[in-house]
């Protein structure tokens, strides 16, 4: 018996149907209105280092049809395998969903879809230190009336140039879900980011 | 109380998850058609199965659902779909545009301006705007990939050359976010301007053709036109015979076999509200 088998598995959604629905609506709202912070009402008990929002997003979107990549370690992998039933892959480029709790995987290495099928692209769920609707970035693009403020703590310095490079490939590209605790923000590939001030 | 023996919202959770993934990608790429697996529904293709699949994947117990068919809340299709969701999801339903959180529609956009927090779900018979011009799906996909929409401009030009104006009164093609050519579903061209920068989220489901697409809030939706022939929404030149509105889209109703006819609002909720206000004022 390996140590993994003896580790207790924490629960997923308490009410799987209703919780997945409410979490999906938060994700849909987040994707439709980039930069607006959504607070998830129903959260699973995810093992460390998974943040509750990131774990809920994966439970809502991933299943046996979606290869998932994660760097969150064996406890998180076992939890995802059991509750989402998703295959886990070793190479980020092969995943439909990525759950990064440590360093951000390079956007250029992820599946970006093709010109004809841009929807066959990865969604990166990235855990960050903090998310606030404060004027550090000014977001614009579809879903935003004029501009929207956002401050994210815990992103690498190279994020803004990488994000700009992601946008140049449109309609190909990677979509991003940033998670901190029970809160999340989505940045679809169409969102433009400017530094405020 | 939901019907026993069915999952909440009729669809199973795997199907909902598949549709939800398609919806998220559709919102991320405004106007792009995302394929999905359309499941068998307790009504045939052509009765709004795509819209129902989208609504079923989105709806929750806190939602209030409105369903319209050509603007009317009280036609067979609208009543059946509203009852269907009351039964399989136990949700509240309404005929009021302002009170609804989800509005499923066949071929109209309500006259009352939609707001943030509302989702408009369109039933789409044919999602491909180019299908009358290019029957090969592989070829239309290539044209979308290259944003090669010259064929549609030629069609509009030929209309103008032949008729003096663009002869499309419904399903008038639009360009979404300056990139993707999109079918707005067979709404009258009169409704096209309402799609532009709408505060509500717009989702489109085509069941038979198995495609989902979306327009996020505040996204530009431009009806194709030419500088010297700008797009013009058409409306019958008459007031509504019931509420007197000169702004709303009108249906022409034949009243006898002597050529008698009247024009009434196609949006029943809008018309009823106006009539009630008028009676209250008198």
Short mmCIF file of C-alpha atoms in Angstrom, two decimals:
data_model
loop_
_atom_site.label_atom_id
_atom_site.label_comp_id
_atom_site.label_asym_id
_atom_site.label_seq_id
_atom_site.Cartn_x
_atom_site.Cartn_y
_atom_site.Cartn_z
CA UNK A 1 0.00 0.00 0.00
CA UNK A 2 1.42 3.35 -1.01
CA UNK A 3 1.11 6.37 1.25
CA UNK A 4 -1.30 7.88 -1.30
CA UNK A 5 -3.87 5.15 -0.84
CA UNK A 6 -3.96 5.70 2.88
CA UNK A 7 -4.41 9.47 2.56
CA UNK A 8 -7.95 10.51 3.38
CA UNK A 9 -9.76 12.01 0.39
CA UNK A 10 -11.57 15.27 1.15
CA UNK A 11 -15.08 15.79 -0.27
CA UNK A 12 -15.91 17.50 -3.56
CA UNK A 13 -19.06 19.57 -4.02
CA UNK A 14 -21.57 18.99 -1.20
CA UNK A 15 -24.49 19.16 -3.67
CA UNK A 16 -22.85 18.27 -7.01
CA UNK A 17 -25.66 19.34 -9.37
CA UNK A 18 -26.56 22.66 -7.75
CA UNK A 19 -22.99 23.56 -6.80
CA UNK A 20 -21.63 22.88 -10.29
CA UNK A 21 -24.43 25.03 -11.72
CA UNK A 22 -23.78 27.98 -9.44
CA UNK A 23 -20.04 27.69 -10.01
CA UNK A 24 -20.56 27.54 -13.77
CA UNK A 25 -22.70 30.67 -13.67
CA UNK A 26 -19.90 32.46 -11.83
CA UNK A 27 -17.42 31.27 -14.47
CA UNK A 28 -19.74 32.29 -17.31
CA UNK A 29 -20.25 35.70 -15.72
CA UNK A 30 -16.50 36.01 -15.19
CA UNK A 31 -15.74 35.08 -18.81
CA UNK A 32 -18.48 37.40 -20.12
CA UNK A 33 -17.38 40.35 -17.95
CA UNK A 34 -13.59 40.16 -17.74
CA UNK A 35 -12.04 41.71 -14.65
CA UNK A 36 -15.12 41.47 -12.44
CA UNK A 37 -14.30 39.45 -9.36
CA UNK A 38 -16.74 36.59 -8.77
CA UNK A 39 -17.06 35.04 -5.33
CA UNK A 40 -18.04 31.38 -5.46
CA UNK A 41 -20.84 30.43 -3.10
CA UNK A 42 -20.31 26.67 -3.11
CA UNK A 43 -16.79 25.46 -2.52
CA UNK A 44 -15.36 21.95 -2.27
CA UNK A 45 -12.90 20.94 0.45
CA UNK A 46 -9.83 20.78 -1.73
CA UNK A 47 -6.47 19.52 -0.47
CA UNK A 48 -3.54 21.96 -0.23
CA UNK A 49 -2.15 23.64 -2.25
CA UNK A 50 -5.40 23.96 -4.25
CA UNK A 51 -7.33 27.15 -3.68
CA UNK A 52 -11.07 26.53 -3.21
CA UNK A 53 -12.03 28.57 -6.30
CA UNK A 54 -9.51 26.80 -8.55
CA UNK A 55 -10.67 23.40 -7.32
CA UNK A 56 -14.32 24.35 -7.88
CA UNK A 57 -13.55 25.60 -11.40
CA UNK A 58 -11.89 22.29 -12.27
CA UNK A 59 -14.76 20.24 -10.81
CA UNK A 60 -17.18 22.33 -12.88
CA UNK A 61 -15.35 22.06 -16.20
CA UNK A 62 -13.18 18.92 -16.23
CA UNK A 63 -14.26 15.32 -16.71
CA UNK A 64 -13.14 12.15 -18.50
CA UNK A 65 -13.13 13.98 -21.85
CA UNK A 66 -10.66 16.68 -20.82
CA UNK A 67 -6.96 16.07 -20.22
CA UNK A 68 -5.80 18.08 -17.21
CA UNK A 69 -2.30 19.17 -16.28
CA UNK A 70 -1.46 20.25 -12.74
CA UNK A 71 1.62 21.03 -10.70
CA UNK A 72 -0.22 20.78 -7.39
CA UNK A 73 1.23 17.46 -6.26
CA UNK A 74 -0.04 13.94 -5.51
CA UNK A 75 -2.83 14.84 -3.05
CA UNK A 76 -4.40 17.27 -5.52
CA UNK A 77 -3.95 14.80 -8.38
CA UNK A 78 -5.70 12.04 -6.44
CA UNK A 79 -8.49 14.43 -5.49
CA UNK A 80 -9.01 15.55 -9.11
CA UNK A 81 -8.86 11.97 -10.41
CA UNK A 82 -11.50 10.86 -7.94
CA UNK A 83 -13.93 13.79 -8.09
CA UNK A 84 -13.55 14.94 -11.71
CA UNK A 85 -12.45 11.63 -13.22
CA UNK A 86 -10.15 13.50 -15.57
CA UNK A 87 -7.04 12.04 -17.18
CA UNK A 88 -3.88 13.81 -16.00
CA UNK A 89 -1.17 14.57 -18.52
CA UNK A 90 2.52 15.32 -17.95
CA UNK A 91 3.00 17.85 -20.76
CA UNK A 92 1.20 21.24 -20.46
CA UNK A 93 0.78 21.41 -24.24
CA UNK A 94 -1.53 18.38 -24.22
CA UNK A 95 -3.99 19.65 -21.62
CA UNK A 96 -7.42 21.19 -22.14
CA UNK A 97 -7.33 22.57 -18.59
CA UNK A 98 -4.29 23.47 -16.55
CA UNK A 99 -4.29 24.08 -12.85
CA UNK A 100 -1.15 25.92 -11.80
CA UNK A 101 -0.49 26.53 -8.11
CA UNK A 102 3.20 27.33 -8.57
CA UNK A 103 5.01 29.13 -11.41
CA UNK A 104 2.85 30.09 -14.36
CA UNK A 105 3.34 27.75 -17.34
CA UNK A 106 4.42 29.72 -20.45
CA UNK A 107 1.32 30.66 -22.47
CA UNK A 108 3.13 30.01 -25.75
CA UNK A 109 3.59 26.33 -24.79
CA UNK A 110 -0.14 25.66 -24.27
CA UNK A 111 -2.70 24.46 -26.80
CA UNK A 112 -3.98 27.54 -28.65
CA UNK A 113 -6.37 25.82 -31.07
CA UNK A 114 -6.20 26.26 -34.82
CA UNK A 115 -7.42 29.06 -37.08
CA UNK A 116 -10.42 26.92 -37.99
CA UNK A 117 -10.99 25.52 -34.52
CA UNK A 118 -9.80 28.17 -32.06
CA UNK A 119 -12.06 26.65 -29.37
CA UNK A 120 -9.72 23.65 -29.13
CA UNK A 121 -7.49 25.70 -26.88
CA UNK A 122 -6.39 25.41 -23.28
CA UNK A 123 -7.91 27.19 -20.30
CA UNK A 124 -5.30 27.98 -17.69
CA UNK A 125 -6.58 28.11 -14.11
CA UNK A 126 -3.90 30.03 -12.25
CA UNK A 127 -3.74 30.54 -8.51
CA UNK A 128 -2.57 34.02 -7.56
CA UNK A 129 -1.96 35.77 -4.25
CA UNK A 130 -4.72 38.40 -4.50
CA UNK A 131 -7.40 39.79 -6.83
CA UNK A 132 -8.86 43.26 -6.38
CA UNK A 133 -10.92 45.55 -8.60
CA UNK A 134 -8.44 48.38 -8.14
CA UNK A 135 -6.73 50.62 -10.65
CA UNK A 136 -3.45 48.83 -11.40
CA UNK A 137 -4.49 47.50 -14.78
CA UNK A 138 -7.11 48.90 -17.11
CA UNK A 139 -8.91 46.14 -18.99
CA UNK A 140 -10.83 46.64 -22.20
CA UNK A 141 -12.38 44.49 -24.89
CA UNK A 142 -15.57 42.45 -25.36
CA UNK A 143 -17.61 42.21 -22.15
CA UNK A 144 -16.33 45.54 -20.82
CA UNK A 145 -18.37 48.71 -21.32
CA UNK A 146 -15.46 51.17 -21.30
CA UNK A 147 -12.63 49.97 -19.13
CA UNK A 148 -12.40 47.94 -15.94
CA UNK A 149 -9.80 48.13 -13.17
CA UNK A 150 -8.03 45.05 -11.85
CA UNK A 151 -5.07 44.41 -9.58
CA UNK A 152 -3.51 40.95 -9.48
CA UNK A 153 -0.76 39.98 -7.05
CA UNK A 154 1.53 37.07 -7.71
CA UNK A 155 2.02 37.10 -11.47
CA UNK A 156 5.46 36.83 -13.10
CA UNK A 157 7.03 40.03 -14.51
CA UNK A 158 6.80 38.65 -18.01
CA UNK A 159 3.01 38.34 -17.79
CA UNK A 160 1.99 41.49 -19.66
CA UNK A 161 4.23 40.91 -22.71
CA UNK A 162 3.17 37.24 -22.76
CA UNK A 163 -0.49 38.24 -22.61
CA UNK A 164 -0.02 40.75 -25.43
CA UNK A 165 1.65 38.00 -27.50
CA UNK A 166 -1.32 35.71 -26.75
CA UNK A 167 -3.67 38.35 -28.18
CA UNK A 168 -1.76 38.68 -31.44
CA UNK A 169 -2.66 35.08 -32.32
CA UNK A 170 -6.42 35.77 -32.23
CA UNK A 171 -8.66 33.88 -32.86
CA UNK A 172 -6.16 31.32 -31.55
CA UNK A 173 -5.10 31.78 -27.95
CA UNK A 174 -5.32 30.67 -24.34
CA UNK A 175 -8.01 31.78 -21.88
CA UNK A 176 -7.14 32.47 -18.28
CA UNK A 177 -8.98 32.00 -14.99
CA UNK A 178 -7.23 33.65 -12.04
CA UNK A 179 -8.15 32.31 -8.61
CA UNK A 180 -7.46 33.58 -5.10
CA UNK A 181 -9.19 31.88 -2.17
CA UNK A 182 -12.92 31.71 -2.96
CA UNK A 183 -12.70 34.40 -5.67
CA UNK A 184 -11.94 34.25 -9.36
CA UNK A 185 -11.53 36.49 -12.39
CA UNK A 186 -11.46 35.36 -16.00
CA UNK A 187 -9.38 36.90 -18.76
CA UNK A 188 -10.51 35.61 -22.16
CA UNK A 189 -8.04 35.96 -25.03
CA UNK A 190 -9.86 39.08 -26.27
CA UNK A 191 -9.14 41.18 -23.16
CA UNK A 192 -6.55 43.91 -23.57
CA UNK A 193 -4.55 44.99 -20.53
CA UNK A 194 -2.96 48.39 -20.03
CA UNK A 195 -1.00 49.47 -17.00
CA UNK A 196 -2.77 52.33 -15.28
CA UNK A 197 -1.08 55.57 -14.32
CA UNK B 1 -40.68 20.78 -7.20
CA UNK B 2 -39.00 19.08 -10.14
CA UNK B 3 -40.26 16.02 -11.97
CA UNK B 4 -39.14 12.73 -10.47
CA UNK B 5 -36.84 10.55 -12.53
CA UNK B 6 -35.07 13.42 -14.27
CA UNK B 7 -31.87 15.18 -13.39
CA UNK B 8 -32.26 18.89 -12.59
CA UNK B 9 -32.78 20.64 -15.92
CA UNK B 10 -33.45 17.37 -17.80
CA UNK B 11 -29.90 16.92 -19.17
CA UNK B 12 -27.40 14.67 -17.43
CA UNK B 13 -24.38 16.28 -15.78
CA UNK B 14 -21.85 15.06 -18.38
CA UNK B 15 -23.83 16.67 -21.17
CA UNK B 16 -24.22 19.90 -19.22
CA UNK B 17 -20.48 20.00 -18.55
CA UNK B 18 -19.76 19.49 -22.28
CA UNK B 19 -22.17 22.30 -23.19
CA UNK B 20 -20.78 24.53 -20.44
CA UNK B 21 -17.25 24.09 -21.80
CA UNK B 22 -18.52 24.99 -25.28
CA UNK B 23 -20.29 28.07 -23.86
CA UNK B 24 -17.17 29.33 -22.10
CA UNK B 25 -15.11 29.02 -25.29
CA UNK B 26 -17.92 30.60 -27.30
CA UNK B 27 -17.90 33.64 -25.00
CA UNK B 28 -14.09 33.82 -25.21
CA UNK B 29 -14.23 33.91 -29.04
CA UNK B 30 -17.22 36.17 -29.83
CA UNK B 31 -19.16 35.03 -32.89
CA UNK B 32 -17.22 31.81 -33.45
CA UNK B 33 -19.33 28.65 -33.79
CA UNK B 34 -18.30 25.95 -31.31
CA UNK B 35 -19.51 22.39 -32.07
CA UNK B 36 -21.28 20.49 -29.31
CA UNK B 37 -23.05 17.16 -28.87
CA UNK B 38 -26.77 17.87 -29.18
CA UNK B 39 -28.73 15.33 -27.18
CA UNK B 40 -32.13 13.96 -28.00
CA UNK B 41 -34.82 16.16 -26.46
CA UNK B 42 -38.45 15.46 -25.76
CA UNK B 43 -39.35 17.57 -28.79
CA UNK B 44 -38.09 17.46 -32.38
CA UNK B 45 -35.29 19.45 -33.96
CA UNK B 46 -36.68 22.72 -35.21
CA UNK B 47 -38.65 23.34 -32.01
CA UNK B 48 -35.80 24.95 -30.15
CA UNK B 49 -33.69 22.00 -28.99
CA UNK B 50 -30.46 24.02 -29.23
CA UNK B 51 -31.89 26.85 -27.15
CA UNK B 52 -33.29 24.36 -24.64
CA UNK B 53 -29.93 22.59 -24.31
CA UNK B 54 -28.23 25.93 -23.62
CA UNK B 55 -30.90 27.05 -21.16
CA UNK B 56 -30.79 23.67 -19.37
CA UNK B 57 -27.01 23.98 -18.92
CA UNK B 58 -27.20 27.52 -17.61
CA UNK B 59 -30.36 27.59 -15.48
CA UNK B 60 -30.41 27.31 -11.69
CA UNK B 61 -33.08 27.32 -9.01
CA UNK B 62 -32.74 31.07 -8.47
CA UNK B 63 -33.53 31.94 -12.10
CA UNK B 64 -36.73 33.33 -13.51
CA UNK B 65 -37.35 32.15 -17.07
CA UNK B 66 -39.20 33.89 -19.87
CA UNK B 67 -39.74 32.19 -23.23
CA UNK B 68 -40.92 33.98 -26.35
CA UNK B 69 -41.81 32.72 -29.80
CA UNK B 70 -41.82 35.50 -32.42
CA UNK B 71 -42.17 37.95 -29.55
CA UNK B 72 -45.21 36.25 -28.04
CA UNK B 73 -45.31 34.63 -24.59
CA UNK B 74 -48.54 32.78 -25.28
CA UNK B 75 -47.87 30.69 -28.39
CA UNK B 76 -47.59 26.89 -28.27
CA UNK B 77 -43.80 26.70 -28.47
CA UNK B 78 -43.24 29.34 -25.79
CA UNK B 79 -45.80 27.87 -23.40
CA UNK B 80 -44.43 24.32 -23.85
CA UNK B 81 -40.83 25.29 -23.21
CA UNK B 82 -41.77 27.39 -20.18
CA UNK B 83 -43.77 24.48 -18.74
CA UNK B 84 -40.92 22.09 -19.57
CA UNK B 85 -38.47 24.03 -17.41
CA UNK B 86 -41.01 24.59 -14.65
CA UNK B 87 -41.33 20.79 -14.58
CA UNK B 88 -37.73 19.59 -14.93
CA UNK B 89 -35.97 22.44 -13.10
CA UNK B 90 -38.72 23.76 -10.84
CA UNK B 91 -37.83 27.33 -11.77
CA UNK B 92 -40.08 30.36 -11.60
CA UNK B 93 -41.38 31.60 -14.94
CA UNK B 94 -42.56 35.01 -16.02
CA UNK B 95 -43.90 36.84 -19.04
CA UNK B 96 -42.29 40.12 -17.99
CA UNK B 97 -39.06 40.98 -19.80
CA UNK B 98 -37.82 43.14 -16.92
CA UNK B 99 -38.31 40.40 -14.29
CA UNK B 100 -36.66 37.56 -16.21
CA UNK B 101 -33.05 36.50 -15.59
CA UNK B 102 -33.00 34.12 -18.58
CA UNK B 103 -34.98 34.81 -21.74
CA UNK B 104 -35.14 32.06 -24.33
CA UNK B 105 -36.25 33.42 -27.65
CA UNK B 106 -37.28 32.26 -31.08
CA UNK B 107 -36.80 34.95 -33.72
CA UNK B 108 -37.19 38.17 -31.71
CA UNK B 109 -35.37 40.39 -29.24
CA UNK B 110 -37.73 41.96 -26.67
CA UNK B 111 -38.52 45.66 -27.13
CA UNK B 112 -37.70 46.42 -23.47
CA UNK B 113 -33.99 47.14 -23.24
CA UNK B 114 -32.15 44.22 -21.63
CA UNK B 115 -29.84 44.86 -18.69
CA UNK B 116 -26.80 43.35 -17.02
CA UNK B 117 -27.57 40.15 -15.16
CA UNK B 118 -29.87 38.89 -17.91
CA UNK B 119 -29.04 36.14 -20.40
CA UNK B 120 -30.72 36.01 -23.79
CA UNK B 121 -30.76 32.50 -25.30
CA UNK B 122 -31.54 32.32 -29.02
CA UNK B 123 -32.95 29.27 -30.78
CA UNK B 124 -31.02 28.99 -34.02
CA UNK B 125 -32.12 26.90 -37.01
CA UNK B 126 -29.02 27.54 -39.17
CA UNK B 127 -25.92 28.93 -37.46
CA UNK B 128 -23.82 29.26 -40.62
CA UNK B 129 -24.39 32.73 -42.19
CA UNK B 130 -22.68 31.64 -45.43
CA UNK B 131 -24.64 28.43 -46.05
CA UNK B 132 -26.74 29.78 -48.93
CA UNK B 133 -23.61 31.00 -50.65
CA UNK B 134 -21.26 28.10 -49.92
CA UNK B 135 -22.80 24.69 -49.10
CA UNK B 136 -19.53 22.99 -48.07
CA UNK B 137 -19.03 23.20 -44.31
CA UNK B 138 -15.28 22.59 -44.65
CA UNK B 139 -15.10 25.57 -46.99
CA UNK B 140 -17.13 27.91 -44.75
CA UNK B 141 -14.89 26.98 -41.81
CA UNK B 142 -11.89 27.98 -43.91
CA UNK B 143 -13.58 31.25 -44.81
CA UNK B 144 -14.21 32.03 -41.13
CA UNK B 145 -10.59 31.14 -40.33
CA UNK B 146 -9.38 33.62 -42.93
CA UNK B 147 -12.14 36.18 -42.22
CA UNK B 148 -12.83 35.90 -45.95
CA UNK B 149 -16.33 37.34 -46.16
CA UNK B 150 -16.14 38.81 -49.66
CA UNK B 151 -18.83 36.40 -50.84
CA UNK B 152 -21.38 37.93 -48.48
CA UNK B 153 -20.51 41.45 -49.62
CA UNK B 154 -21.00 40.34 -53.22
CA UNK B 155 -24.44 38.99 -52.27
CA UNK B 156 -25.39 42.32 -50.68
CA UNK B 157 -24.01 44.17 -53.72
CA UNK B 158 -26.03 42.01 -56.11
CA UNK B 159 -29.16 42.72 -54.05
CA UNK B 160 -28.55 46.45 -54.40
CA UNK B 161 -27.82 46.11 -58.14
CA UNK B 162 -31.00 44.11 -58.71
CA UNK B 163 -33.48 45.62 -56.22
CA UNK B 164 -31.94 48.95 -55.28
CA UNK B 165 -31.60 47.86 -51.64
CA UNK B 166 -30.40 44.88 -49.61
CA UNK B 167 -33.29 42.41 -49.86
CA UNK B 168 -32.81 40.68 -46.51
CA UNK B 169 -35.55 41.36 -43.98
CA UNK B 170 -34.58 38.76 -41.36
CA UNK B 171 -31.42 36.81 -40.47
CA UNK B 172 -29.44 39.83 -41.64
CA UNK B 173 -25.71 38.96 -41.36
CA UNK B 174 -23.64 40.76 -38.72
CA UNK B 175 -19.95 41.14 -37.96
CA UNK B 176 -19.16 40.45 -34.30
CA UNK B 177 -16.28 42.18 -32.55
CA UNK B 178 -14.98 43.25 -35.95
CA UNK B 179 -13.93 39.67 -36.71
CA UNK B 180 -16.53 36.93 -37.14
CA UNK B 181 -19.45 36.93 -39.55
CA UNK B 182 -22.43 35.65 -37.59
CA UNK B 183 -26.04 34.71 -38.19
CA UNK B 184 -28.21 36.59 -35.68
CA UNK B 185 -30.78 33.74 -36.07
CA UNK B 186 -33.93 34.67 -38.00
CA UNK B 187 -34.71 37.81 -36.01
CA UNK B 188 -36.04 40.68 -38.12
CA UNK B 189 -33.33 43.08 -39.33
CA UNK B 190 -35.26 45.60 -37.20
CA UNK B 191 -33.82 43.86 -34.09
CA UNK B 192 -30.19 43.83 -35.28
CA UNK B 193 -29.23 47.21 -33.73
CA UNK B 194 -30.38 45.92 -30.30
CA UNK B 195 -27.56 43.33 -30.37
CA UNK B 196 -24.86 45.97 -30.62
CA UNK B 197 -23.20 46.58 -27.25
CA UNK B 198 -26.13 44.96 -25.42
CA UNK B 199 -25.54 44.90 -21.62
CA UNK B 200 -26.96 41.35 -21.41
CA UNK B 201 -25.08 38.18 -22.41
CA UNK B 202 -26.31 36.63 -25.68
CA UNK B 203 -26.02 32.86 -26.19
CA UNK B 204 -27.03 31.00 -29.35
CA UNK B 205 -27.87 27.29 -29.60
CA UNK B 206 -28.45 25.36 -32.83
CA UNK B 207 -29.60 21.82 -31.96
CA UNK B 208 -29.86 20.19 -35.36
CA UNK B 209 -26.65 21.80 -36.62
CA UNK B 210 -24.94 21.20 -33.25
CA UNK B 211 -23.32 24.59 -32.86
CA UNK B 212 -23.13 27.07 -29.99
CA UNK B 213 -21.97 30.66 -30.27
CA UNK B 214 -22.13 33.78 -28.15
CA UNK B 215 -21.86 37.54 -28.01
CA UNK B 216 -20.47 38.88 -24.71
CA UNK B 217 -21.96 42.08 -23.22
CA UNK B 218 -20.89 45.42 -24.69
CA UNK B 219 -19.52 43.80 -27.85
CA UNK B 220 -19.82 45.47 -31.21
CA UNK B 221 -22.33 43.80 -33.54
CA UNK B 222 -22.42 45.54 -36.91
CA UNK B 223 -24.91 44.74 -39.64
CA UNK B 224 -23.03 44.43 -42.93
CA UNK B 225 -23.57 47.36 -45.28
CA UNK B 226 -21.84 49.77 -47.65
CA UNK B 227 -20.93 53.42 -47.08
CA UNK B 228 -23.34 54.56 -49.79
CA UNK B 229 -26.02 52.03 -48.79
CA UNK B 230 -26.08 52.08 -44.99
CA UNK B 231 -27.99 49.41 -43.10
CA UNK B 232 -31.62 50.38 -42.51
CA UNK B 233 -33.87 48.46 -40.15
CA UNK B 234 -37.33 48.02 -41.65
CA UNK B 235 -40.59 48.45 -39.78
CA UNK B 236 -44.18 48.56 -41.03
CA UNK B 237 -45.20 52.22 -41.31
CA UNK B 238 -48.10 52.18 -38.87
CA UNK B 239 -48.86 52.47 -35.15
CA UNK B 240 -49.80 49.34 -33.17
CA UNK B 241 -53.60 48.96 -33.33
CA UNK B 242 -53.72 47.90 -29.66
CA UNK B 243 -51.18 50.07 -27.83
CA UNK B 244 -50.38 52.76 -30.40
CA UNK B 245 -46.62 52.23 -30.31
CA UNK B 246 -44.68 53.73 -33.20
CA UNK B 247 -41.36 52.23 -32.08
CA UNK B 248 -42.07 48.51 -31.76
CA UNK B 249 -41.84 45.79 -34.40
CA UNK B 250 -45.26 45.00 -35.85
CA UNK B 251 -47.03 41.86 -37.04
CA UNK B 252 -49.58 42.23 -39.83
CA UNK B 253 -52.79 40.40 -38.93
CA UNK B 254 -55.48 39.64 -41.51
CA UNK B 255 -58.90 40.22 -39.97
CA UNK B 256 -61.29 39.04 -42.73
CA UNK B 257 -61.31 37.90 -46.34
CA UNK B 258 -62.20 41.40 -47.63
CA UNK B 259 -58.63 42.71 -47.37
CA UNK B 260 -59.05 43.88 -43.78
CA UNK B 261 -55.83 43.96 -41.80
CA UNK B 262 -54.33 45.44 -38.68
CA UNK B 263 -50.81 45.92 -37.32
CA UNK B 264 -50.07 44.85 -33.75
CA UNK B 265 -46.89 44.63 -31.67
CA UNK B 266 -45.07 41.33 -32.05
CA UNK B 267 -43.80 41.66 -28.45
CA UNK B 268 -46.87 40.75 -26.36
CA UNK B 269 -45.34 41.73 -23.00
CA UNK B 270 -44.38 45.18 -24.32
CA UNK B 271 -47.84 45.68 -25.85
CA UNK B 272 -49.77 44.47 -22.77
CA UNK B 273 -47.71 46.66 -20.45
CA UNK B 274 -48.40 49.71 -22.61
CA UNK B 275 -52.11 48.94 -22.78
CA UNK B 276 -52.30 48.52 -18.99
CA UNK B 277 -50.51 51.85 -18.48
CA UNK B 278 -52.84 53.54 -20.93
CA UNK B 279 -55.95 52.16 -19.20
CA UNK B 280 -54.56 53.21 -15.83
CA UNK B 281 -54.03 56.73 -17.15
CA UNK B 282 -57.60 57.01 -18.42
#
